[in-house]
Coordinates of N, CA and C in Angstrom, one line a residue:
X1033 N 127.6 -1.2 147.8 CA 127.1 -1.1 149.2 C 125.6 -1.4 149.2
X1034 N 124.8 -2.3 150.0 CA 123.4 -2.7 150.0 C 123.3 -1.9 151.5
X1035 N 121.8 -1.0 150.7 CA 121.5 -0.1 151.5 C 120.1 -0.8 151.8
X1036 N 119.4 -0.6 153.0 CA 117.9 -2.0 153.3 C 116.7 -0.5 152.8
X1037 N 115.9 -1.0 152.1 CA 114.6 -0.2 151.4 C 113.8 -0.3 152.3
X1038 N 112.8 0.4 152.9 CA 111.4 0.3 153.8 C 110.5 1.0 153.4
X1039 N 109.1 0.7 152.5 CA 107.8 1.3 152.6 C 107.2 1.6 153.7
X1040 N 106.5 2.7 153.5 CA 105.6 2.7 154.6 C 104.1 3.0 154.1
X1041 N 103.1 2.7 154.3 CA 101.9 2.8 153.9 C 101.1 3.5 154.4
X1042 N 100.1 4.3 153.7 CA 99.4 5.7 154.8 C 98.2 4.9 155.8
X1043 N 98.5 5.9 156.6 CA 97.7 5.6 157.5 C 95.8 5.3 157.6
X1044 N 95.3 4.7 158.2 CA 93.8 4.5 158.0 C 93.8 3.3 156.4
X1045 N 94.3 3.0 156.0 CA 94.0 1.7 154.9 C 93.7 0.5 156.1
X1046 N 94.3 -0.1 156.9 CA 94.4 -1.0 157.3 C 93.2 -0.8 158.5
X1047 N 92.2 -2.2 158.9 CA 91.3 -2.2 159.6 C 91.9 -1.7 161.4
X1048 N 90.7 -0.7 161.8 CA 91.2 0.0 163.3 C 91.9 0.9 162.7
X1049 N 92.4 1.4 162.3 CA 93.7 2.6 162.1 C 92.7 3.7 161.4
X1050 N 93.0 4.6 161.7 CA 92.6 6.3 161.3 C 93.2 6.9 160.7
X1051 N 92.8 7.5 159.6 CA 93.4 8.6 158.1 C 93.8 9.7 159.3
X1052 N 94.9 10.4 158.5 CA 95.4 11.8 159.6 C 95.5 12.6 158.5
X1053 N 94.9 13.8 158.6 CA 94.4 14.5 158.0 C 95.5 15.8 157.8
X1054 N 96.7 15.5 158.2 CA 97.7 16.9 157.6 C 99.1 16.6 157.0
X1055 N 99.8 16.6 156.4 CA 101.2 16.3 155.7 C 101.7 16.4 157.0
X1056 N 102.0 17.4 157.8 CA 102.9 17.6 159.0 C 102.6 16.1 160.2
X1057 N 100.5 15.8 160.3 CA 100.7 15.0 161.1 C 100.7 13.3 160.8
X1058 N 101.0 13.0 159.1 CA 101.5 12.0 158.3 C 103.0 11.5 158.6
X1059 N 103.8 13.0 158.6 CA 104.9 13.0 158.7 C 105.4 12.6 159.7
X1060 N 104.9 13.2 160.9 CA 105.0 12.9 162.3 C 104.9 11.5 162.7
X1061 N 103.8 10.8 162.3 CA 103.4 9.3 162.8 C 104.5 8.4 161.8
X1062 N 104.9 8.8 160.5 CA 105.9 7.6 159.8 C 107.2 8.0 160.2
X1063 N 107.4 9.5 160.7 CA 108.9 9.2 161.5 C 109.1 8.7 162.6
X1064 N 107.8 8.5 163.5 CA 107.8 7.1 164.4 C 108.5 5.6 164.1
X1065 N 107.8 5.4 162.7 CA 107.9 4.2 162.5 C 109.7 3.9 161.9
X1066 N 109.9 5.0 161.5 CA 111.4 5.1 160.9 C 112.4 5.2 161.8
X1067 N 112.2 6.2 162.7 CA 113.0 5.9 164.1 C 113.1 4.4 164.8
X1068 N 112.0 3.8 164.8 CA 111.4 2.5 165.7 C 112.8 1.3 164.8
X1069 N 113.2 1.9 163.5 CA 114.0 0.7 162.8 C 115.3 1.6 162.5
X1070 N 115.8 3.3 162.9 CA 116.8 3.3 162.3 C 116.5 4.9 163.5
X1071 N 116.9 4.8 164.7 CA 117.2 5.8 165.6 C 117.9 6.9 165.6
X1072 N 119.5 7.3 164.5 CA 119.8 8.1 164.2 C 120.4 7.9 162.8
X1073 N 120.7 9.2 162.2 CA 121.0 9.5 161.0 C 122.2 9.0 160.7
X1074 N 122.6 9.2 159.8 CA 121.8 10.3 158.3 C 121.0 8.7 158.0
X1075 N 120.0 9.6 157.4 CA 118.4 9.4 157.0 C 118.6 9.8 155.3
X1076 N 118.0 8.8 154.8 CA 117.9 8.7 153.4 C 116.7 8.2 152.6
X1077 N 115.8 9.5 152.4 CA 114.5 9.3 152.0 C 114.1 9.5 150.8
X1078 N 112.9 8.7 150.4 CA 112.4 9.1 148.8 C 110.9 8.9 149.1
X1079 N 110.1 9.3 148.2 CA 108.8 9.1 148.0 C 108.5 9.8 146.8
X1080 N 107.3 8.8 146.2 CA 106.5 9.2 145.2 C 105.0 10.3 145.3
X1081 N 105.2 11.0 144.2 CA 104.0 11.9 144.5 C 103.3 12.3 145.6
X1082 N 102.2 12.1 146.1 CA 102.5 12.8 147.4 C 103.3 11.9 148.7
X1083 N 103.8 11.0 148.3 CA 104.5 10.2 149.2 C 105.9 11.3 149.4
X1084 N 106.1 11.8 148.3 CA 107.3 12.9 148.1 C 107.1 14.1 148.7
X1085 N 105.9 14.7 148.7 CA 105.8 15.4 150.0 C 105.8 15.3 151.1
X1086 N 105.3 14.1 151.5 CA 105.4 13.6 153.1 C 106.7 13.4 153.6
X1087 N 107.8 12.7 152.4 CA 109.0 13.0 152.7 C 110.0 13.9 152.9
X1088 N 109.3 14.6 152.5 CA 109.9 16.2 152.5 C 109.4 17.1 153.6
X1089 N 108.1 16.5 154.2 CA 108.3 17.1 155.4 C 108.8 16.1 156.6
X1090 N 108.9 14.8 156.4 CA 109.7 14.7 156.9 C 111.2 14.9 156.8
X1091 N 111.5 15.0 156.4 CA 113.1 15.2 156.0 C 113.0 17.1 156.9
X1092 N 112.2 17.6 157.0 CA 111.9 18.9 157.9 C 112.4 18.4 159.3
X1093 N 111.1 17.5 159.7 CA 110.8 17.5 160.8 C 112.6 16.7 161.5
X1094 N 112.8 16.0 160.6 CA 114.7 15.2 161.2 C 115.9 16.9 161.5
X1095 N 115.3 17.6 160.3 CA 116.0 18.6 160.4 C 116.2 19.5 162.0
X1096 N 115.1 19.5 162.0 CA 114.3 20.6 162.9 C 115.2 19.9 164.1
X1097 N 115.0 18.6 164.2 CA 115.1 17.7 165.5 C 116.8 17.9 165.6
X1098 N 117.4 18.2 164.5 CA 119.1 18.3 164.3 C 119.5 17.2 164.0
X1099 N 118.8 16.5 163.3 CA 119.2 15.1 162.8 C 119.7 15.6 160.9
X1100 N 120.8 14.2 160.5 CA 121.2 14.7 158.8 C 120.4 13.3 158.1
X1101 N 120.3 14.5 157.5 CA 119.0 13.6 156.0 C 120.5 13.7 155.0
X1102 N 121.0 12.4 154.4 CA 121.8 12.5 153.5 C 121.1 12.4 151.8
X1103 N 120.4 11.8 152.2 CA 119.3 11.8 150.7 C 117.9 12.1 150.3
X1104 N 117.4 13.1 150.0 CA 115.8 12.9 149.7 C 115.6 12.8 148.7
X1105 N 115.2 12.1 148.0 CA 114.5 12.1 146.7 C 112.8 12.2 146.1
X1106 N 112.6 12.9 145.6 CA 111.0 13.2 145.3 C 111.1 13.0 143.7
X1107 N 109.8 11.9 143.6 CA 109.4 11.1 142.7 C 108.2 11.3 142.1
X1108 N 108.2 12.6 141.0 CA 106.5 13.2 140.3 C 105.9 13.5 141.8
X1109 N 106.9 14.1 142.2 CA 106.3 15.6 143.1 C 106.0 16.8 142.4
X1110 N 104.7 17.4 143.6 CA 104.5 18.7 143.0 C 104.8 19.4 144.0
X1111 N 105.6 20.9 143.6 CA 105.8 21.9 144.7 C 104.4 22.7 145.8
X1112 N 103.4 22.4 144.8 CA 102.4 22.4 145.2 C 101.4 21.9 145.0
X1113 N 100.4 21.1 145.8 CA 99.0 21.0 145.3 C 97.9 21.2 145.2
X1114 N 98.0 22.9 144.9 CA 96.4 23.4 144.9 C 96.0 23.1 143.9
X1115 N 96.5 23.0 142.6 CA 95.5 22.4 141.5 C 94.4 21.7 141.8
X1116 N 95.0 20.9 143.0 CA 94.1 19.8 142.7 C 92.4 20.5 143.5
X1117 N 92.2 21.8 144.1 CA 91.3 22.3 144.4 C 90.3 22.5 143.2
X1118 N 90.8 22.8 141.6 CA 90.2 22.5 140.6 C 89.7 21.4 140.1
X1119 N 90.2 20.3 140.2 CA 90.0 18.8 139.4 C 90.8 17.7 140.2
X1120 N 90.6 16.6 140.4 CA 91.5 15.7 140.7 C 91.8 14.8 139.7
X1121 N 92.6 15.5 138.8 CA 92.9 15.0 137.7 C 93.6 13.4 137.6
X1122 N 94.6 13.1 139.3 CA 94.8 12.2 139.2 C 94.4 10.8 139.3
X1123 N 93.2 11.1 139.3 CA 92.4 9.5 139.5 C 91.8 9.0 138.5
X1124 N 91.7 7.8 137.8 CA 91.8 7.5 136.8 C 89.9 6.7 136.7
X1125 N 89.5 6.5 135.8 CA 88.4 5.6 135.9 C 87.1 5.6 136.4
X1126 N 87.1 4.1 137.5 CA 85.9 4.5 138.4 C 86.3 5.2 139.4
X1127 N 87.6 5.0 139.8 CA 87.7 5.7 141.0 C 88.0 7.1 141.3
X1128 N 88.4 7.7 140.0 CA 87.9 9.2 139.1 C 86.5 9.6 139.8
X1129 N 86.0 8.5 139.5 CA 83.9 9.3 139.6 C 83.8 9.0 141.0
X1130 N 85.0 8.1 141.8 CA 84.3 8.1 143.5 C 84.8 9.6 143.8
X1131 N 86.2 10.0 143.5 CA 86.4 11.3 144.3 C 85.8 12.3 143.9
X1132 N 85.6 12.4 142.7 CA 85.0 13.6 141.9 C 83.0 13.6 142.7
X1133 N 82.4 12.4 143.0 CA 82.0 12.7 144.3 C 82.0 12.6 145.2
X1134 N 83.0 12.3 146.0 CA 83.4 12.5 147.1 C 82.7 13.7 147.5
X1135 N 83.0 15.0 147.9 CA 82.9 16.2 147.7 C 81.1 16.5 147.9
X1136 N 80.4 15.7 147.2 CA 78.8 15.8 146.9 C 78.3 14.8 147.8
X1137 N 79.1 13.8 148.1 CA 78.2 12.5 148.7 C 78.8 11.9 149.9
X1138 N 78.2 11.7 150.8 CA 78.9 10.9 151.7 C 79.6 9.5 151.3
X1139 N 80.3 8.8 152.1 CA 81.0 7.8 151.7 C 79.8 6.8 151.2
X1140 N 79.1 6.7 152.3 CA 78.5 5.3 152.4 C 77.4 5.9 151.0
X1141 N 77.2 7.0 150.4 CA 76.2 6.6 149.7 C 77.2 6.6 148.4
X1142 N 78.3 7.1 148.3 CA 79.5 6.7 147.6 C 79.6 5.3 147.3
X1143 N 79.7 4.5 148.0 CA 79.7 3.1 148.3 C 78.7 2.6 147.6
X1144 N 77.2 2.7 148.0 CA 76.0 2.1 147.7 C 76.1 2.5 146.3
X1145 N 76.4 3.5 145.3 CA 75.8 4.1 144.3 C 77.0 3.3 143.4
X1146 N 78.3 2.9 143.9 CA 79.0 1.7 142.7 C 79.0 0.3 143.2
X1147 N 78.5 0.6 144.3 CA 77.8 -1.5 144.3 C 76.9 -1.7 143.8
X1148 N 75.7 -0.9 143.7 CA 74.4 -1.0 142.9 C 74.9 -0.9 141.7
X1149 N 75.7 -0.7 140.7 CA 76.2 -0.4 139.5 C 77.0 -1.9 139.6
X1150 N 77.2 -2.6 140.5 CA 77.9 -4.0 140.4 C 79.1 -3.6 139.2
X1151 N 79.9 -2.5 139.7 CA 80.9 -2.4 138.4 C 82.1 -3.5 138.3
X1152 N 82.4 -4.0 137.5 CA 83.4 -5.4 137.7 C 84.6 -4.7 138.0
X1153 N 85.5 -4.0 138.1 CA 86.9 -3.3 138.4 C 86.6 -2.6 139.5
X1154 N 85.8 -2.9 140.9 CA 85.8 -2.4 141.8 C 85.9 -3.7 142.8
X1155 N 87.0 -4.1 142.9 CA 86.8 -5.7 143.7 C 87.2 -5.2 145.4
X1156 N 87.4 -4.2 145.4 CA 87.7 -4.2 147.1 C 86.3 -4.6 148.1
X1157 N 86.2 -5.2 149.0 CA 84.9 -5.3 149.6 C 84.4 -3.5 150.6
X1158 N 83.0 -3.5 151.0 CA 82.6 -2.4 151.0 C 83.7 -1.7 152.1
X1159 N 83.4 -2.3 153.3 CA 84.9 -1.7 154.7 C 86.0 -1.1 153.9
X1160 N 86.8 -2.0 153.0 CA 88.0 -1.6 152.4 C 87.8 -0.5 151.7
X1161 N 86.3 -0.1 150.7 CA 86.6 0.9 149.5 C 86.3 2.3 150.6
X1162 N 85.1 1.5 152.0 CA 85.0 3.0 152.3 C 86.2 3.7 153.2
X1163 N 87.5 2.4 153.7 CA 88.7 3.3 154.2 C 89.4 3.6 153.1
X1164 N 89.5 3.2 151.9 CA 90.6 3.6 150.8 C 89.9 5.2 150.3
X1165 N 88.7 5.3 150.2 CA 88.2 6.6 149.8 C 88.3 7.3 150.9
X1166 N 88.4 7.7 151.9 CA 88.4 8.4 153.5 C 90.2 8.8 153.5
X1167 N 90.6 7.7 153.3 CA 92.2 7.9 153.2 C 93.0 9.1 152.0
X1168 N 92.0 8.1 150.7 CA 92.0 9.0 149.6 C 92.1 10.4 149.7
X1169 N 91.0 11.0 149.9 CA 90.5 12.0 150.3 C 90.8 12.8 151.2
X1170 N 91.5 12.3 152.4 CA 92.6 12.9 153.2 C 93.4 13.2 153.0
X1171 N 94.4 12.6 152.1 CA 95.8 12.9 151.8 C 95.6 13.8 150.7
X1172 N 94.2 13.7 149.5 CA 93.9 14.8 149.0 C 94.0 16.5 149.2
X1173 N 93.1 16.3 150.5 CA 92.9 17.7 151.0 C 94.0 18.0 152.0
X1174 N 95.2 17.1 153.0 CA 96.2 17.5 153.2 C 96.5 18.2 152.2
X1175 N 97.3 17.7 151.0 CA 98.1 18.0 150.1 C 97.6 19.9 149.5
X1176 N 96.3 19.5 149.2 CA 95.7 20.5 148.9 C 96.3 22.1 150.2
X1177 N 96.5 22.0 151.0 CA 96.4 22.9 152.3 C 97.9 22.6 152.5
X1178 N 98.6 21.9 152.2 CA 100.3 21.8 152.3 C 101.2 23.4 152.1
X1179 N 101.6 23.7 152.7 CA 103.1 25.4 152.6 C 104.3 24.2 152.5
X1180 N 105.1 24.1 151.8 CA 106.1 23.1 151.7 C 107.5 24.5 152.8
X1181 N 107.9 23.8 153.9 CA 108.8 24.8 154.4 C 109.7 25.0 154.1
X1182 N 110.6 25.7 154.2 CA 112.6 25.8 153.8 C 113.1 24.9 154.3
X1183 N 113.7 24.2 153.3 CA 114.9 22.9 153.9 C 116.1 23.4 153.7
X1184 N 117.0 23.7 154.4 CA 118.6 24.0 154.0 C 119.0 22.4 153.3
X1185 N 118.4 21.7 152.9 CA 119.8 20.3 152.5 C 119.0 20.3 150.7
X1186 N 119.9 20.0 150.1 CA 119.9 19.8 148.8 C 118.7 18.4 148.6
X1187 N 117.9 18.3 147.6 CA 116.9 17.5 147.5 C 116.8 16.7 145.6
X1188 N 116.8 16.0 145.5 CA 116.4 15.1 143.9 C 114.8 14.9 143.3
X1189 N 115.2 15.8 142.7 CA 113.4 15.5 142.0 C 113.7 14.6 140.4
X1190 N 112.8 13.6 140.5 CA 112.8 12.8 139.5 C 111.4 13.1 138.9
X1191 N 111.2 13.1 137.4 CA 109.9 13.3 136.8 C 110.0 12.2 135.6
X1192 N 109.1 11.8 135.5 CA 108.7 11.1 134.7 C 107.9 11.5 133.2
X1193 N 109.0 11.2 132.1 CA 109.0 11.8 130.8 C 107.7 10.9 130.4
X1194 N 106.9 11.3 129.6 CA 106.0 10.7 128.5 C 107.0 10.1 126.9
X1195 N 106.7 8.6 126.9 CA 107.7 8.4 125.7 C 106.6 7.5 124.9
X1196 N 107.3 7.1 123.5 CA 106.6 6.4 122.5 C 105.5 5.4 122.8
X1197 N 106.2 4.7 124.0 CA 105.4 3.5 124.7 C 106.6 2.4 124.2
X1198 N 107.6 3.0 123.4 CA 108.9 1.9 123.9 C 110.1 1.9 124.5
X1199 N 110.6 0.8 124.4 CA 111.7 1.0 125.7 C 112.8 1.8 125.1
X1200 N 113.1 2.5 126.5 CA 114.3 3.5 126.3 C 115.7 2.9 126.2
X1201 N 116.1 3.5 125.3 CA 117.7 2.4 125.7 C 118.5 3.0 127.1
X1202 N 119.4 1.9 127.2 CA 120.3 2.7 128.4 C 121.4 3.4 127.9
X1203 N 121.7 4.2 128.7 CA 122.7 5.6 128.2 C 124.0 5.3 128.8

């Protein structure tokens, strides 16, 4: 059976558009766009890390409405993410040291202090890095402030093992 796959991309990346600042009001604007291509259920959803929360509250919000979610799948989800109020452990690099100041510096001096460093692995132009960090940083502190609610429907969490660095056979 070919079932049709659809991304959706968070909000505020793209020029004009605005970061929304809560899992509930993420959830809300992409079940717009999910409805706009697939009006009733059953609804069959996955997402990665915090994409997998947003699906899970969406997969709420279908609930709530009396609509059937026949699949959710969460992909290196966390049940919660206050950790990340400690460290934002998951950002890798330079863009490690944008969020890690984030928090200290405004965007734009964010901005200025790794274009003056002309770092070669920063190729986004300035508009773009300052809506990817704004976005960043949103879905950050959503997550951070997330209560994941009671879903009555069964859910798939997939995690992702640490291996040798070769390929796994198939089973």
């Amino acid at each position: 059976q070919e079932v049709p796959v659809y991304a959706l991309a968070a909000s505020g990346f793209l020029h004009g558009q605005t970061h929304l600042e809560s899992i509930e009001k993420m959830a809300a604007r992409y079940l717009i766009e999910i409805i706009s291509v697939q009006p009733k259920g059953p609804y069959r959803l996955a997402g990665w890390s915090a994409g997998g929360t947003i699906a899970y509250e969406i997969a709420h919000q279908l609930t709530k409405a009396g609509e059937s979610v026949e699949f959710l799948g969460l992909i290196d989800t966390a049940a919660s993410y206050a950790f990340l109020k400690k460290s934002p452990t998951w950002a890798k690099g330079t863009v490690e040291d944008l969020y890690q100041h984030v928090n200290m510096m405004t965007v734009d001096e964010i901005i200025n202090e790794y274009t003056e460093k002309q770092l070669p692995d920063v190729l986004l132009e300035v508009d773009s890095l300052r809506r990817y960090a704004v976005v960043g940083y949103a879905i950050h502190a959503a997550l951070e402030n997330y209560v994941l609610p009671h879903l009555d429907i069964p859910f798939h969490l997939f995690v992702a093992m640490e291996t040798s660095g070769q390929d796994i056979p198939a089973q």
